[in-house]
Each structure stands twice: as structure tokens, then as C-alpha cells.
Amino acid sequence: MSPAARRSPRRAARRPSPSRLRLTHFGAAGWSITDGRTVVLLDPYLSRIRFQGRPYGPAEAPAVAGDRRPALGMDDVPVSDTRTIDERIGEAHFVLLSHSHFNHCMDVPYIARRTGATVIGSESTANVARLGGVPEAQILTVRGGEDYALGAVSIRVIPSLHSALSGKHYFQSGTTRRDGPPLHLSEYLEGGTLAYLIRIGGRALLAFGSMNYVEREVEGLRPDVVLVAAAAPRREIHDDTGRLLRALGRPPVVVATHWDVQGLPYGAPQDEALKEADTFVTEVRAVSPRSRVLVPRHFETVTV
Ligand SMILES: [Zn+2]
């Protein structure tokens, strides 16, 4: 129940009671969100390719015992792990993309073709979908600022920013091409970064897919749940966690996303990344001690 509803029983009585939401984490910035009726996927990247090369990856691919996957460089063409996707993703109605780097976007064509879900994202994201054979009718291109009614859910698109990688030297312009041969890793361009306020089952969930945001674009939003990208590049941002949670009125539920090392396969130890996530949890507790804060592991489902 929202604080407003608690104060006003009459108002609460008029509202349909909010649903429980089930949030399943796929690693990276990937999620399935459902109220039991509509399934919304966020940045669903399940292929977890072993990659190396700047600016997104380490100079050497991460190695873990038993991992026999070839290390891909930025000039290689990645292939989706359709077996893992089929095991983990059933039906889906919407696929929302924060941006179109490969570790967010490369599995979108396969997922959208298989599920028939509507893809929502930037022009770059739309082009990744087009190039991957997703029908035009299934693609909604957005710029930030839209607030779309989509049947049982509505989705407000929030202008946002990419992580300040490489010690703030990160910058990438351009738009991913829409036709031609399959994309190399380096051709999945950011294409601008978006966040989403998803109203589903009587609840509002705000989702980020990169370690940055535009404060004035989120100021005054009052989500029930916020997914905050929590890996180390957030330290490049002034008072990253504090400014965000204050701007949002200290949401009741704060969930860490994008906390893991994505070049490692599912099941590999993520000890270092989890240690970093613990520092995020400490930051949340400092600014918003009454929030429930969660760091879901791969394929863990949390109910909020
Ligand atoms: Zn990125």
C-alpha cells in the first residue's frame, strides 16, 4: 500500500488492489517482470559471451575453470545462445531496451521473433531488431519523453545516460545500421540511453540499465520499485546512489541490477562483483534506511 493510500482509506477503497510483481534476474541488466498477466522483459541478455576488448571488456577475457567457450573480440559476430533463452524465457509481451550495446541488445531479435513481443527502444535498438528479422509491426522506436498506453500496462520513456566508462572518457555517437550482414560486437552502438517507468499491476517500477541518470528527468517520480545499475562505474558519478534515491522520494524497494561480471558464464563465482554490490547496499541503507534492498542472483525471482 502506498503511503497516500494508508492515509486515506476512502481513496484506497476506490483503487484496485495492486498485484504482486515477480522479478526474475537474468544477469547483466536483464529481467523479466510480470504481474501474472503481462510479461515485460528488460535488456534480456542471456548469451553471456566470453568477450575481450576495450572499451566494454577487459584486455583479456575472464577465465574460469571448465569454461571452454572461445573468447570473442570486438570484430567477431556473436551468436545468441538460443538453448538458454528457450529454457529461461517463455511468453513475453514487451521487450524494453536501455541501449543497444551487445550485452543488452544482441538477444533481442531472437527473443522478439520467437515470442512476438513488441520491442521498445532507441533508433539503434530498432535497427538491431530490424537487421535481426523482427517485423516492423513489432518495433516501437522512442526517443525519451513518451508515455505510452499499451493495454494493461503503460510505459513512460525517460531520457537517461550511459555509464561514464573508462574514467569518464567514454563517448559513443552514431546509430547501429539497419541492414547488411550480421553485426560485429563493435557495431552494437549505444544509440543513446533510456530508462523506463513501467506501470503494471497497479504498481510503478522504474528501471535503469546503465550506471547513470539525468537527475531532473527522474526528480519527483515516486516508483514503488526501482532497479538501479550497481556496478563499480557508478563511482564516477557524484553521489550516485544518494542523489537518485532522494530524487525518487526514497522508494520502498531498491533492487540492484547490472552488478555482475558479464564475460563469466552462468554459475561462475561472482565474489568480487558481489563485494562491490555490498557497497551499493550500504549506500542505499545510508540514504534510505527504510527501503527494502535486494541483490538478486542469476535466475533468482523476487516478489515485490
Ligand atoms: Zn553499454
Coordinates of C-alpha atoms and ligand atoms in Angstrom, one line a residue:
M1 CA 0.0 0.0 0.0
S2 CA 1.3 3.4 -0.9
P3 CA 1.7 6.0 2.0
A4 CA -1.0 8.1 0.3
A5 CA -3.4 5.1 0.4
R6 CA -2.6 4.4 4.0
R7 CA -3.6 8.0 4.9
S8 CA -6.8 7.9 3.0
P9 CA -8.9 4.7 3.4
R10 CA -11.6 6.1 1.1
R11 CA -9.1 6.6 -1.7
A12 CA -7.6 3.1 -1.1
A13 CA -11.1 1.6 -1.4
R14 CA -11.6 3.1 -4.8
R15 CA -8.4 1.7 -6.2
P16 CA -8.0 -1.8 -7.4
S17 CA -5.6 -3.6 -5.1
P18 CA -2.1 -3.7 -6.5
S19 CA -0.7 -7.0 -7.7
R20 CA 2.4 -8.7 -6.5
L21 CA 5.1 -8.4 -9.1
R22 CA 7.6 -11.2 -9.9
L23 CA 11.0 -10.0 -11.0
T24 CA 13.4 -12.6 -12.4
H25 CA 17.0 -11.6 -12.9
F26 CA 18.9 -12.8 -16.0
G27 CA 22.3 -11.3 -15.1
A28 CA 23.7 -8.1 -16.7
A29 CA 20.7 -5.7 -16.9
G30 CA 18.3 -8.4 -17.8
W31 CA 14.9 -9.0 -16.2
S32 CA 11.5 -10.5 -16.6
I33 CA 8.8 -8.5 -14.8
T34 CA 5.3 -9.8 -14.5
D35 CA 2.1 -9.2 -12.6
G36 CA 0.8 -12.6 -13.7
R37 CA -0.8 -11.3 -16.8
T38 CA 1.6 -9.1 -18.8
V39 CA 5.3 -10.1 -19.1
V40 CA 7.8 -7.3 -19.7
L41 CA 11.4 -8.1 -20.4
L42 CA 14.2 -5.6 -19.8
D43 CA 17.6 -5.8 -21.6
P44 CA 17.3 -9.6 -21.8
Y45 CA 20.9 -10.7 -22.5
L46 CA 21.3 -14.4 -21.8
S47 CA 24.1 -15.4 -24.2
R48 CA 26.8 -14.1 -21.9
I49 CA 29.5 -14.4 -24.5
R50 CA 33.1 -14.5 -23.3
F51 CA 34.5 -11.3 -24.8
Q52 CA 37.6 -9.2 -24.5
G53 CA 38.5 -5.8 -25.9
R54 CA 38.0 -2.2 -25.0
P55 CA 36.0 -0.2 -24.3
Y56 CA 33.5 -2.6 -22.7
G57 CA 35.5 -5.6 -21.8
P58 CA 38.8 -6.5 -20.2
A59 CA 42.0 -6.7 -22.2
E60 CA 41.9 -10.4 -21.5
A61 CA 38.7 -12.5 -21.4
P62 CA 37.8 -13.6 -17.9
A63 CA 38.8 -17.2 -17.3
V64 CA 37.1 -19.7 -15.1
A65 CA 37.8 -23.4 -14.7
G66 CA 35.8 -25.5 -17.2
D67 CA 34.8 -22.6 -19.4
R68 CA 35.7 -23.8 -22.9
R69 CA 33.9 -21.0 -24.8
P70 CA 36.0 -19.1 -27.3
A71 CA 36.9 -15.6 -26.4
L72 CA 35.3 -13.1 -28.9
G73 CA 36.9 -9.8 -29.8
M74 CA 35.1 -6.7 -30.9
D75 CA 35.4 -7.7 -34.6
D76 CA 33.7 -11.0 -34.1
V77 CA 30.0 -11.7 -34.8
P78 CA 28.2 -13.0 -31.7
V79 CA 25.6 -15.8 -31.9
S80 CA 22.7 -16.0 -29.4
D81 CA 22.5 -18.9 -27.0
T82 CA 19.1 -20.0 -28.1
R83 CA 19.0 -23.0 -25.8
T84 CA 19.5 -20.9 -22.6
I85 CA 17.0 -18.4 -23.9
D86 CA 14.4 -21.1 -24.6
E87 CA 15.0 -22.6 -21.2
R88 CA 14.5 -19.3 -19.3
I89 CA 12.1 -17.2 -21.3
G90 CA 8.5 -18.3 -22.0
E91 CA 5.9 -15.8 -23.2
A92 CA 6.7 -12.1 -23.4
H93 CA 4.6 -9.1 -24.4
F94 CA 7.1 -6.2 -24.4
V95 CA 10.9 -6.0 -24.6
L96 CA 12.4 -2.7 -23.3
L97 CA 16.0 -1.7 -24.1
S98 CA 18.0 0.8 -22.2
H99 CA 20.5 1.0 -25.0
S100 CA 21.9 -1.2 -27.8
H101 CA 25.3 -2.4 -26.7
F102 CA 25.6 -6.1 -27.4
N103 CA 25.4 -7.0 -23.7
H104 CA 21.9 -5.6 -23.6
C105 CA 20.5 -6.0 -27.1
M106 CA 22.1 -8.9 -29.1
D107 CA 19.5 -11.4 -28.0
V108 CA 16.5 -9.2 -28.8
P109 CA 15.9 -10.3 -32.4
Y110 CA 15.7 -14.0 -31.4
I111 CA 13.5 -13.3 -28.4
A112 CA 11.2 -11.0 -30.3
R113 CA 10.8 -13.3 -33.3
R114 CA 10.1 -16.3 -31.0
T115 CA 7.7 -14.6 -28.6
G116 CA 6.1 -12.0 -30.9
A117 CA 6.8 -9.4 -28.2
T118 CA 6.9 -5.7 -29.0
V119 CA 10.4 -4.2 -28.9
I120 CA 10.6 -0.7 -27.5
G121 CA 13.9 1.2 -27.7
S122 CA 16.0 3.8 -29.4
E123 CA 16.6 4.0 -33.2
S124 CA 19.7 1.9 -32.7
T125 CA 17.7 -0.7 -30.8
A126 CA 15.0 -0.7 -33.5
N127 CA 17.7 -1.2 -36.1
V128 CA 19.2 -4.2 -34.3
A129 CA 15.7 -5.7 -34.3
R130 CA 15.2 -4.9 -38.0
L131 CA 18.5 -6.3 -39.0
G132 CA 17.7 -9.5 -37.0
G133 CA 14.4 -10.0 -38.9
V134 CA 11.9 -8.7 -36.4
P135 CA 8.8 -7.5 -38.3
E136 CA 8.3 -3.7 -38.4
A137 CA 4.9 -4.1 -36.7
Q138 CA 6.7 -5.4 -33.6
I139 CA 9.0 -2.4 -33.2
L140 CA 8.3 0.9 -31.4
T141 CA 11.1 3.5 -31.8
V142 CA 11.2 6.0 -28.9
R143 CA 13.4 9.0 -28.0
G144 CA 12.6 9.7 -24.3
G145 CA 9.6 11.6 -23.1
E146 CA 6.9 9.3 -24.5
D147 CA 4.3 8.0 -22.1
Y148 CA 2.6 5.2 -24.0
A149 CA -0.7 3.4 -23.1
L150 CA -0.1 -0.3 -24.0
G151 CA -3.3 -2.2 -23.0
A152 CA -2.9 -3.4 -19.4
V153 CA 0.4 -1.5 -18.9
S154 CA 1.7 1.9 -19.6
I155 CA 5.3 2.8 -20.1
R156 CA 6.9 6.2 -19.7
V157 CA 10.3 6.6 -21.5
I158 CA 12.8 8.6 -19.5
P159 CA 15.8 10.3 -21.2
S160 CA 18.9 8.9 -19.4
L161 CA 22.7 8.5 -19.7
H162 CA 25.2 5.7 -20.2
S163 CA 27.8 4.8 -17.6
A164 CA 30.9 7.1 -17.6
L165 CA 33.2 4.2 -18.5
S166 CA 37.0 4.4 -18.9
G167 CA 37.4 7.0 -16.2
K168 CA 34.8 9.3 -17.8
H169 CA 36.5 9.1 -21.3
Y170 CA 33.6 7.1 -22.6
F171 CA 31.7 8.7 -25.5
Q172 CA 30.0 7.0 -28.4
S173 CA 27.9 8.6 -31.1
G174 CA 26.2 7.0 -34.1
T175 CA 23.4 4.7 -34.8
T176 CA 23.6 1.0 -35.4
R177 CA 23.0 0.1 -39.1
R178 CA 19.6 -1.3 -40.0
D179 CA 20.6 -3.7 -42.8
G180 CA 23.5 -5.6 -44.2
P181 CA 25.4 -8.6 -42.8
P182 CA 25.2 -9.6 -39.1
L183 CA 26.7 -7.1 -36.6
H184 CA 30.2 -7.4 -35.2
L185 CA 30.3 -6.8 -31.4
S186 CA 31.8 -3.3 -32.1
E187 CA 28.8 -2.4 -34.3
Y188 CA 26.3 -2.6 -31.5
L189 CA 26.4 1.1 -30.8
E190 CA 24.9 2.6 -27.7
G191 CA 22.5 4.8 -29.6
G192 CA 21.6 6.9 -26.6
T193 CA 20.4 5.5 -23.3
L194 CA 16.9 5.4 -21.9
A195 CA 15.2 4.4 -18.6
Y196 CA 11.6 3.3 -18.2
L197 CA 8.8 3.9 -15.7
I198 CA 6.6 0.8 -16.1
R199 CA 3.1 0.9 -14.6
I200 CA 2.0 -2.7 -14.2
G201 CA -0.5 -4.4 -11.9
G202 CA -1.2 -1.2 -10.1
R203 CA 2.5 -0.6 -9.3
A204 CA 5.2 1.6 -10.8
L205 CA 8.6 0.2 -11.5
L206 CA 11.5 2.4 -12.6
A207 CA 14.3 0.6 -14.4
F208 CA 17.8 1.7 -15.3
G209 CA 20.2 -0.3 -17.4
S210 CA 23.4 1.7 -17.1
M211 CA 25.2 3.4 -14.2
N212 CA 24.0 6.9 -14.7
Y213 CA 20.8 9.0 -15.0
V214 CA 19.6 12.6 -15.6
E215 CA 18.5 13.9 -12.2
R216 CA 16.0 16.4 -13.5
E217 CA 14.3 13.7 -15.6
V218 CA 13.6 11.5 -12.5
E219 CA 13.0 14.2 -9.9
G220 CA 9.5 13.7 -8.4
L221 CA 8.9 10.2 -9.8
R222 CA 7.6 8.0 -7.0
P223 CA 8.1 4.4 -8.1
D224 CA 7.2 1.5 -5.8
V225 CA 10.3 -0.3 -7.1
V226 CA 13.5 1.0 -8.6
L227 CA 16.1 -1.1 -10.4
V228 CA 19.5 0.6 -10.1
A229 CA 22.6 -0.3 -12.0
A230 CA 25.1 -1.0 -9.3
A231 CA 28.5 -1.9 -10.7
A232 CA 31.7 0.0 -10.0
P233 CA 31.4 2.7 -12.7
R234 CA 28.7 4.3 -10.6
R235 CA 31.6 5.7 -8.5
E236 CA 32.4 8.0 -11.5
I237 CA 29.1 9.9 -10.7
H238 CA 28.8 12.4 -7.9
D239 CA 26.8 10.9 -5.0
D240 CA 25.2 8.5 -7.5
T241 CA 23.0 6.5 -5.2
G242 CA 22.1 9.3 -2.8
R243 CA 21.1 11.8 -5.4
L244 CA 19.0 9.2 -7.2
L245 CA 17.1 7.9 -4.2
R246 CA 16.4 11.4 -2.8
A247 CA 15.1 12.5 -6.2
L248 CA 12.8 9.5 -6.2
G249 CA 11.5 10.1 -2.6
R250 CA 13.3 7.0 -1.2
P251 CA 11.4 4.2 -2.9
P252 CA 10.1 1.3 -0.7
V253 CA 12.0 -1.3 -2.8
V254 CA 15.5 -0.9 -4.3
V255 CA 16.9 -3.7 -6.5
A256 CA 20.4 -3.9 -7.8
T257 CA 20.9 -4.6 -11.5
H258 CA 23.9 -4.7 -13.8
W259 CA 26.1 -5.8 -10.8
D260 CA 27.8 -8.9 -12.3
V261 CA 30.9 -9.6 -14.5
Q262 CA 29.2 -10.4 -17.8
G263 CA 32.0 -12.2 -19.5
L264 CA 31.7 -15.0 -17.0
P265 CA 29.2 -17.9 -17.7
Y266 CA 26.2 -18.6 -15.5
G267 CA 27.3 -20.5 -12.4
A268 CA 30.8 -18.9 -12.2
P269 CA 31.7 -17.3 -9.0
Q270 CA 30.9 -13.5 -8.8
D271 CA 32.6 -12.9 -5.5
E272 CA 34.3 -9.6 -6.5
A273 CA 31.1 -8.2 -8.1
L274 CA 29.1 -9.2 -5.1
K275 CA 31.5 -7.4 -2.8
E276 CA 31.0 -4.3 -4.9
A277 CA 27.2 -4.8 -4.7
D278 CA 27.5 -4.9 -0.9
T279 CA 28.9 -1.3 -1.1
F280 CA 25.9 -0.3 -3.1
V281 CA 23.6 -1.8 -0.4
T282 CA 25.5 0.2 2.2
E283 CA 24.9 3.4 0.2
V284 CA 21.2 2.6 -0.1
R285 CA 20.8 2.0 3.6
A286 CA 22.6 5.2 4.4
V287 CA 20.3 7.4 2.3
S288 CA 17.1 5.4 2.6
P289 CA 17.2 3.1 5.7
R290 CA 13.5 2.1 5.3
S291 CA 13.9 0.7 1.8
R292 CA 14.0 -3.0 1.2
V293 CA 17.2 -3.5 -0.8
L294 CA 17.9 -6.6 -2.8
V295 CA 20.7 -8.0 -4.9
P296 CA 19.1 -10.9 -6.8
R297 CA 21.4 -13.6 -8.1
H298 CA 21.2 -15.1 -11.6
F299 CA 17.7 -16.6 -12.3
E300 CA 16.5 -15.7 -8.8
T301 CA 12.9 -14.5 -8.7
V302 CA 11.9 -11.9 -6.1
T303 CA 8.4 -10.9 -5.3
V304 CA 7.6 -7.3 -4.5
Ligands
ZN1 ZN 26.5 -0.1 -22.5

